[in-house]
Amino acid sequence: MGASLDTLDRKSGLGLHWKILIGMAIGALTGIACNLMVRGQGPEAIAKLKWFADTFTFPIGNLFLRLIFMVVVPLVFCALTLGVAEIGDVRKLGRLGMRTLVMTLIFSTASVLIGLTLANVLQPGNLITQESREALKEQYAEDASKSIKSASKAKSITDTILDIIPKNPLQEAVGALDGSSPGSGMLGVMFFSLCFGIALTVIPSDRSEPVLEVLRGVYETVMVIISAAMKLAPIGVAALVFSISAVLGLQFFVALSGYVVAVLTGLSIHMLVVYSLAVWLIAGRNPIAFFKDIIEVILTAFATSSSNATLPTSLRVVEEKLKLDPKVGRFVLTIGSTANQNGTALYEGMTVLFLAQVFGQNLDLTQQLTVVLLSVLAGIGTAGVPGGSLPLVVLVLQTIDVPAEGIGIIMGVDRLLDMSRTTVNVVGDVAIAACVDGWEHQHQPN
Ligand code: ASP
């Protein structure tokens, strides 16, 4: 599949990641400049700028995201089925699966603990004034009620676990990206793909090979569509970042700066310390070289706010740059794009604690442990799409009796935090893939 995946912007000289970075900078600077310009001209001018962003730039940004989302479901099915079927040996598969799961749980727990420690030490909720709290809540009341509505569909833990086995994988696939699946959405699709891949290893190879050949063909075709879509990434990213910064400006960040800084600090610690240590100690790689190699993944995750939309880039980069075994890469990254969301887990824990502080509620140790457990589980169950974790934040808030409408307070800065936590989510998937691959090669040189 090398040639088709290798096509990204070789001819123009400038690497795709540079173009994305430039797009991001242009979008942010022009957006903030426009916001500052209209801010002094009254509410009408602000409304006009918002209209311009909603009508023109946001759709342009969404164009490239949609092209990628369009092929996420077939990509997940093919990548995972092929990953599993090509590994072949069920024992090896069990070993890879176990290692991926254990690392996911360790990474997620570490991230939530980092988040909660910071929230307890920095107390960002006590920095926000009563006035800003009311203003923010009012501004985002509508968005907050949407999240609360989708959270009210939430099920018990038993049903959540049972739902991993889909009654109808096609129905799960249909709603996988907008949260309208009756069961567990993408997790259900993954479960079906795993079963399908394992079953393919059991039947005689003269029957399984043609199926695998078709899947390889579909996989390559999907990757070509994604390569083409990624060419639009620099423009799409500029448009998306413009829309966000033009509407938000800087004022939300000032009101919520304590919270934003606390979450960003937590995410940075997790990414730079925990992942670096894992990559160095388990995968035996130099962390600096690791981060340099995956810069395109980092920028794509940051720009798209979506683990699923970043999956194609991570699949390509781990193969081309990190030189991981493609079978291991496909298996770990595909599962990770939905099930391993450390950044999200950290963000959920911190947000719940922050909002509890804002409402003057002191969570005792048991409640904080509940937050840890729920955030780790929520990280596994969150859809890898922009804002995928918001309904789950509402759920955790409701469980520990913090007013769920409080989510309106943080809505304004959510996109920036979404971009940042998605980056940590995806780097976590790549780090696990590197560790699992390192383990395989150190201990099972076959
Ligand atoms: N946007 C995140 C992701 O795709 C999910 C979330 O935390 O909202 O990984």
XYZ file of C-alpha atoms and ligand atoms in Angstrom:
455
model
C 0.000 0.000 0.000
C 3.122 2.144 0.324
C 2.945 4.052 -2.943
C -0.605 5.283 -2.554
C -0.022 6.363 1.019
C 3.185 8.029 0.186
C 1.719 10.681 -1.966
C 1.175 13.448 0.526
C 2.699 16.618 -0.735
C 6.061 15.263 -1.662
C 6.319 17.369 -4.776
C 5.682 20.745 -3.216
C 8.639 20.369 -0.834
C 6.933 21.669 2.282
C 5.734 18.776 4.478
C 2.024 18.465 5.198
C 2.556 19.074 8.900
C 4.181 22.443 8.161
C 1.273 23.407 5.966
C -1.187 22.411 8.703
C 0.797 24.419 11.223
C 0.840 27.475 8.974
C -2.924 27.083 8.364
C -3.495 26.887 12.099
C -1.438 30.011 12.777
C -3.151 32.005 10.010
C -6.592 30.914 11.272
C -5.821 31.784 14.888
C -4.232 35.155 14.170
C -6.868 36.367 11.711
C -9.676 35.040 13.937
C -8.400 36.798 17.046
C -7.684 39.972 15.053
C -11.246 40.040 13.649
C -12.648 39.387 17.084
C -10.665 42.234 18.613
C -11.698 44.551 15.772
C -15.443 43.963 16.090
C -15.545 43.724 19.866
C -15.520 47.486 20.300
C -18.276 47.960 17.712
C -21.174 46.557 19.712
C -23.276 43.378 19.669
C -24.438 43.773 16.074
C -20.909 43.636 14.704
C -20.166 40.592 16.871
C -23.318 38.867 15.568
C -22.222 39.620 11.981
C -18.804 38.094 12.565
C -20.420 35.019 14.077
C -22.737 34.786 11.067
C -19.733 35.016 8.725
C -17.910 32.255 10.620
C -20.995 30.002 10.768
C -21.934 30.553 7.126
C -18.569 30.522 5.380
C -15.494 29.466 7.279
C -16.982 26.743 9.486
C -18.503 24.850 6.508
C -15.160 25.060 4.669
C -13.443 23.576 7.714
C -16.095 20.917 7.986
C -15.687 19.939 4.365
C -12.376 18.252 4.956
C -13.490 16.732 8.250
C -16.537 15.228 6.551
C -14.461 13.702 3.773
C -12.477 11.871 6.423
C -15.474 10.909 8.543
C -17.080 9.550 5.386
C -14.615 6.672 5.313
C -13.985 6.110 9.022
C -16.434 3.211 9.412
C -15.060 1.102 6.506
C -11.545 2.008 7.623
C -12.126 0.800 11.170
C -13.733 -2.421 9.967
C -10.991 -3.218 7.432
C -8.051 -2.136 9.611
C -9.184 -4.141 12.606
C -10.305 -7.245 10.722
C -7.062 -7.282 8.741
C -5.012 -6.535 11.841
C -6.565 -9.474 13.665
C -6.651 -11.911 10.733
C -3.059 -11.179 9.709
C -1.775 -11.701 13.221
C -3.431 -15.070 12.813
C -2.346 -16.808 15.955
C -5.088 -16.464 18.570
C -2.593 -16.695 21.440
C -0.523 -13.840 20.044
C -3.712 -11.899 19.536
C -4.716 -12.489 23.140
C -1.289 -11.294 24.262
C -1.504 -8.107 22.157
C -5.067 -7.469 23.295
C -4.172 -7.997 26.952
C -1.167 -5.678 26.726
C -3.184 -3.012 24.962
C -5.907 -3.234 27.585
C -3.511 -3.164 30.535
C -1.638 -0.172 29.118
C -4.900 1.636 28.401
C -6.012 1.165 31.997
C -2.626 2.204 33.424
C -2.368 5.289 31.185
C -5.951 6.335 31.872
C -5.671 5.909 35.625
C -2.368 7.829 35.655
C -3.930 10.635 33.651
C -6.976 10.970 35.904
C -4.774 10.948 39.002
C -2.602 13.710 37.522
C -5.742 15.693 36.732
C -7.309 15.291 40.153
C -4.071 16.121 41.966
C -3.738 19.339 39.961
C -7.386 20.258 40.496
C -6.977 19.758 44.258
C -3.719 21.687 44.430
C -4.524 24.565 42.070
C -8.242 24.825 42.990
C -9.163 26.495 39.659
C -12.859 26.519 40.597
C -12.211 28.996 43.388
C -10.635 31.503 40.993
C -13.761 32.157 38.965
C -15.922 35.108 40.000
C -19.658 34.790 40.655
C -20.313 37.295 37.863
C -18.400 35.351 35.177
C -20.038 32.143 36.333
C -23.539 33.497 35.746
C -22.612 35.132 32.426
C -21.013 31.960 31.075
C -23.893 29.771 32.220
C -26.405 32.001 30.501
C -24.455 32.187 27.256
C -24.166 28.413 26.896
C -27.456 27.300 28.442
C -28.681 25.939 25.101
C -25.532 23.890 24.361
C -25.534 22.623 27.932
C -29.100 21.370 27.665
C -28.209 19.502 24.461
C -25.433 17.623 26.270
C -27.703 16.949 29.209
C -30.323 15.528 26.863
C -27.899 13.102 25.233
C -26.550 12.092 28.628
C -30.028 11.256 29.879
C -30.050 8.405 27.401
C -27.139 6.931 29.341
C -27.405 3.367 30.606
C -26.338 1.418 33.659
C -22.815 0.023 33.816
C -24.112 -3.545 33.153
C -25.947 -2.423 30.024
C -22.941 -0.411 28.901
C -20.734 -3.493 29.097
C -23.366 -5.724 27.473
C -23.783 -3.204 24.661
C -20.203 -3.770 23.554
C -21.662 -6.838 21.819
C -23.852 -5.239 19.149
C -27.247 -6.692 18.307
C -26.860 -5.237 14.852
C -23.385 -4.025 13.871
C -24.737 -2.111 10.880
C -27.067 -0.106 13.078
C -24.161 0.656 15.417
C -22.066 1.743 12.433
C -24.801 4.072 11.186
C -24.841 6.095 14.398
C -21.188 5.654 15.331
C -20.129 9.222 14.591
C -23.087 11.200 15.879
C -23.896 9.249 19.012
C -27.266 8.004 17.746
C -26.391 4.282 17.862
C -28.654 2.239 20.094
C -25.687 0.419 21.672
C -22.029 1.283 22.012
C -21.464 2.718 18.513
C -17.892 2.379 17.299
C -17.014 -0.022 20.148
C -19.732 -2.350 18.841
C -18.352 -2.086 15.304
C -14.926 -2.941 16.693
C -16.219 -5.930 18.592
C -17.828 -7.242 15.424
C -14.602 -6.653 13.452
C -12.570 -8.496 16.097
C -14.913 -11.503 15.977
C -14.922 -11.434 12.177
C -11.122 -11.266 12.025
C -10.670 -14.108 14.522
C -13.207 -16.270 12.686
C -11.351 -15.665 9.419
C -8.238 -17.216 10.941
C -10.177 -20.381 11.734
C -11.583 -21.195 8.284
C -9.356 -22.783 5.580
C -7.072 -20.261 3.895
C -8.457 -20.899 0.405
C -11.734 -19.439 1.737
C -10.309 -16.682 3.911
C -7.716 -15.360 1.444
C -10.205 -13.970 -1.104
C -12.069 -12.161 1.691
C -8.796 -10.741 3.006
C -7.790 -9.634 -0.486
C -11.050 -7.720 -0.843
C -10.531 -6.098 2.563
C -6.957 -5.132 1.627
C -8.302 -3.548 -1.538
C -10.986 -1.635 0.365
C -8.417 -0.508 2.943
C -6.078 0.860 0.290
C -8.923 2.590 -1.538
C -10.110 4.246 1.658
C -6.577 5.425 2.383
C -6.392 7.034 -1.061
C -9.582 8.986 -0.356
C -8.120 10.069 2.956
C -4.830 11.144 1.359
C -6.792 13.310 -1.052
C -8.870 14.785 1.775
C -5.761 15.503 3.829
C -4.499 17.736 1.043
C -7.312 20.067 2.039
C -6.223 19.918 5.672
C -4.206 23.170 5.756
C -7.141 25.193 4.368
C -9.690 23.266 6.420
C -7.687 23.778 9.595
C -7.239 27.503 8.914
C -11.002 27.822 8.422
C -11.874 25.823 11.554
C -9.409 27.643 13.781
C -10.544 31.004 12.369
C -14.179 30.177 13.162
C -13.373 29.213 16.711
C -11.055 32.098 17.534
C -13.182 34.739 15.768
C -16.227 33.791 17.814
C -14.451 33.229 21.107
C -11.747 35.856 21.019
C -9.747 35.926 24.190
C -12.312 36.927 26.763
C -13.452 33.416 27.698
C -9.923 32.364 28.266
C -9.422 35.232 30.654
C -12.501 34.330 32.729
C -11.644 30.651 32.740
C -7.886 30.980 32.598
C -7.296 29.102 35.874
C -9.257 26.094 34.624
C -7.786 26.197 31.109
C -4.224 26.471 32.424
C -4.822 23.641 34.924
C -6.199 21.283 32.230
C -3.437 22.165 29.763
C -0.803 21.636 32.467
C -2.251 18.220 33.300
C -2.372 17.196 29.649
C 1.208 18.371 29.106
C 2.496 16.478 32.142
C 0.764 13.325 30.985
C 2.014 13.632 27.437
C 5.561 14.703 28.169
C 6.260 12.680 31.309
C 4.083 9.554 31.260
C 4.283 8.881 27.514
C 7.986 9.746 27.335
C 8.754 7.343 30.176
C 6.688 4.571 28.600
C 8.207 5.069 25.159
C 11.715 5.161 26.622
C 11.436 2.335 29.164
C 9.075 -0.051 27.389
C 9.525 0.651 23.679
C 13.242 1.453 24.059
C 12.938 4.602 21.939
C 14.276 8.088 22.361
C 11.205 10.167 23.381
C 12.408 13.275 21.512
C 12.836 11.332 18.271
C 9.450 9.708 18.930
C 7.636 13.041 19.208
C 9.485 14.407 16.173
C 8.477 11.405 14.089
C 4.822 11.735 14.959
C 4.495 15.513 14.559
C 1.997 15.064 11.721
C -0.212 12.922 13.967
C -0.017 15.541 16.726
C -1.016 18.370 14.403
C -3.819 16.410 12.753
C -5.291 15.458 16.131
C -5.023 19.040 17.365
C -6.590 20.439 14.221
C -9.464 17.972 13.871
C -10.354 17.386 17.566
C -11.135 13.839 16.553
C -9.304 10.590 17.310
C -11.278 8.835 14.580
C -10.406 11.443 11.963
C -6.730 11.163 12.957
C -6.692 7.359 12.684
C -5.645 7.246 9.001
C -2.733 9.598 9.652
C -1.566 7.611 12.677
C -1.826 4.326 10.772
C 0.392 5.725 8.045
C 2.878 7.485 10.307
C 3.555 4.526 12.623
C 4.291 2.435 9.574
C 6.376 4.956 7.650
C 8.134 6.868 10.407
C 8.173 4.644 13.500
C 8.548 1.508 11.356
C 6.190 -0.478 13.550
C 4.834 -3.813 12.441
C 1.709 -2.788 10.437
C -0.301 -5.632 11.961
C 0.404 -4.391 15.477
C -0.199 -0.797 14.403
C -3.565 -1.532 12.843
C -4.733 -3.562 15.796
C -3.657 -1.197 18.576
C -4.380 2.125 16.853
C -7.826 1.173 15.628
C -8.946 -0.026 19.034
C -7.186 2.905 20.702
C -8.924 5.514 18.534
C -12.100 4.806 20.471
C -11.096 2.915 23.588
C -7.909 4.654 24.737
C -8.655 8.262 25.562
C -6.328 9.339 28.349
C -6.607 13.038 27.598
C -10.380 12.783 27.776
C -10.223 10.870 31.066
C -7.939 13.543 32.579
C -10.152 16.341 31.287
C -13.321 14.713 32.624
C -11.870 14.237 36.103
C -10.590 17.818 36.255
C -13.773 19.323 34.856
C -15.968 17.537 37.364
C -13.770 18.657 40.239
C -13.585 22.186 38.857
C -17.364 22.472 38.585
C -17.809 21.011 42.069
C -15.468 23.742 43.345
C -17.390 26.402 41.408
C -20.603 25.279 43.104
C -18.890 25.218 46.477
C -19.108 21.434 46.866
C -16.202 19.676 48.486
C -15.886 16.147 47.170
C -14.716 13.655 49.795
C -12.294 10.834 49.060
C -14.998 8.315 48.104
C -16.566 10.769 45.691
C -13.178 11.539 44.178
C -12.485 7.817 43.762
C -15.861 7.504 42.037
C -14.761 10.300 39.701
C -11.507 8.405 38.970
C -13.357 5.200 38.151
C -16.038 6.885 36.062
C -13.514 9.016 34.182
C -11.422 5.967 33.286
C -14.546 4.164 32.049
C -15.811 7.285 30.273
C -12.447 7.548 28.499
C -13.010 4.059 27.112
C -16.598 4.751 26.092
C -16.163 8.195 24.533
C -16.704 8.477 20.785
C -13.569 9.751 19.036
C -15.342 12.773 17.552
C -15.269 16.480 18.458
C -17.035 17.032 21.776
C -17.578 13.282 22.172
C -16.957 13.395 25.900
C -19.430 16.137 26.864
C -22.423 13.830 27.475
C -20.182 11.672 29.668
C -19.039 14.661 31.711
C -22.722 15.357 32.371
C -23.165 11.765 33.453
C -20.319 11.921 35.966
C -21.620 15.258 37.286
C -25.064 13.736 37.804
C -23.611 10.681 39.550
C -21.925 12.780 42.206
C -24.741 15.339 42.470
C -23.025 18.370 40.974
C -25.511 20.467 38.901
C -25.148 19.238 35.317
C -26.089 22.665 33.889
C -22.669 23.716 35.129
C -21.280 22.303 31.915
C -22.493 25.554 30.313
C -19.713 27.316 32.214
C -16.981 25.493 30.351
C -18.640 25.235 26.916
C -16.914 28.387 25.669
C -13.414 26.985 26.019
C -14.292 23.425 25.198
C -13.041 23.457 21.628
C -9.533 24.484 22.636
C -9.480 21.850 25.357
C -10.970 19.317 22.927
C -8.130 19.957 20.481
C -5.618 19.486 23.284
C -7.139 16.388 24.887
C -7.596 14.741 21.478
C -3.870 15.233 20.867
C -3.102 13.450 24.142
C -5.614 10.708 23.267
C -4.028 10.003 19.917
C -0.417 10.250 21.094
C -1.428 7.746 23.784
C -2.595 5.313 21.092
C 0.668 5.701 19.206
C 2.696 5.325 22.422
C 0.856 2.098 23.286
C 1.374 0.818 19.738
C 5.132 1.552 20.039
C 5.302 -0.163 23.448
C 3.334 -3.238 22.354
C 5.459 -3.500 19.214
C 8.652 -3.070 21.266
C 7.550 -5.830 23.625
C 6.769 -8.175 20.743
C 10.174 -7.676 19.211
C 12.156 -7.872 22.432
C 10.483 -11.006 23.709
C 9.021 -12.791 20.694
C 11.381 -12.292 17.771
C 9.231 -14.059 15.185
N -12.606 14.750 20.731
C -12.100 13.682 21.533
C -11.467 12.618 20.629
O -11.855 12.468 19.505
C -13.137 13.060 22.401
C -13.557 14.039 23.479
O -12.884 14.063 24.532
O -14.490 14.799 23.289
O -10.571 11.934 21.042
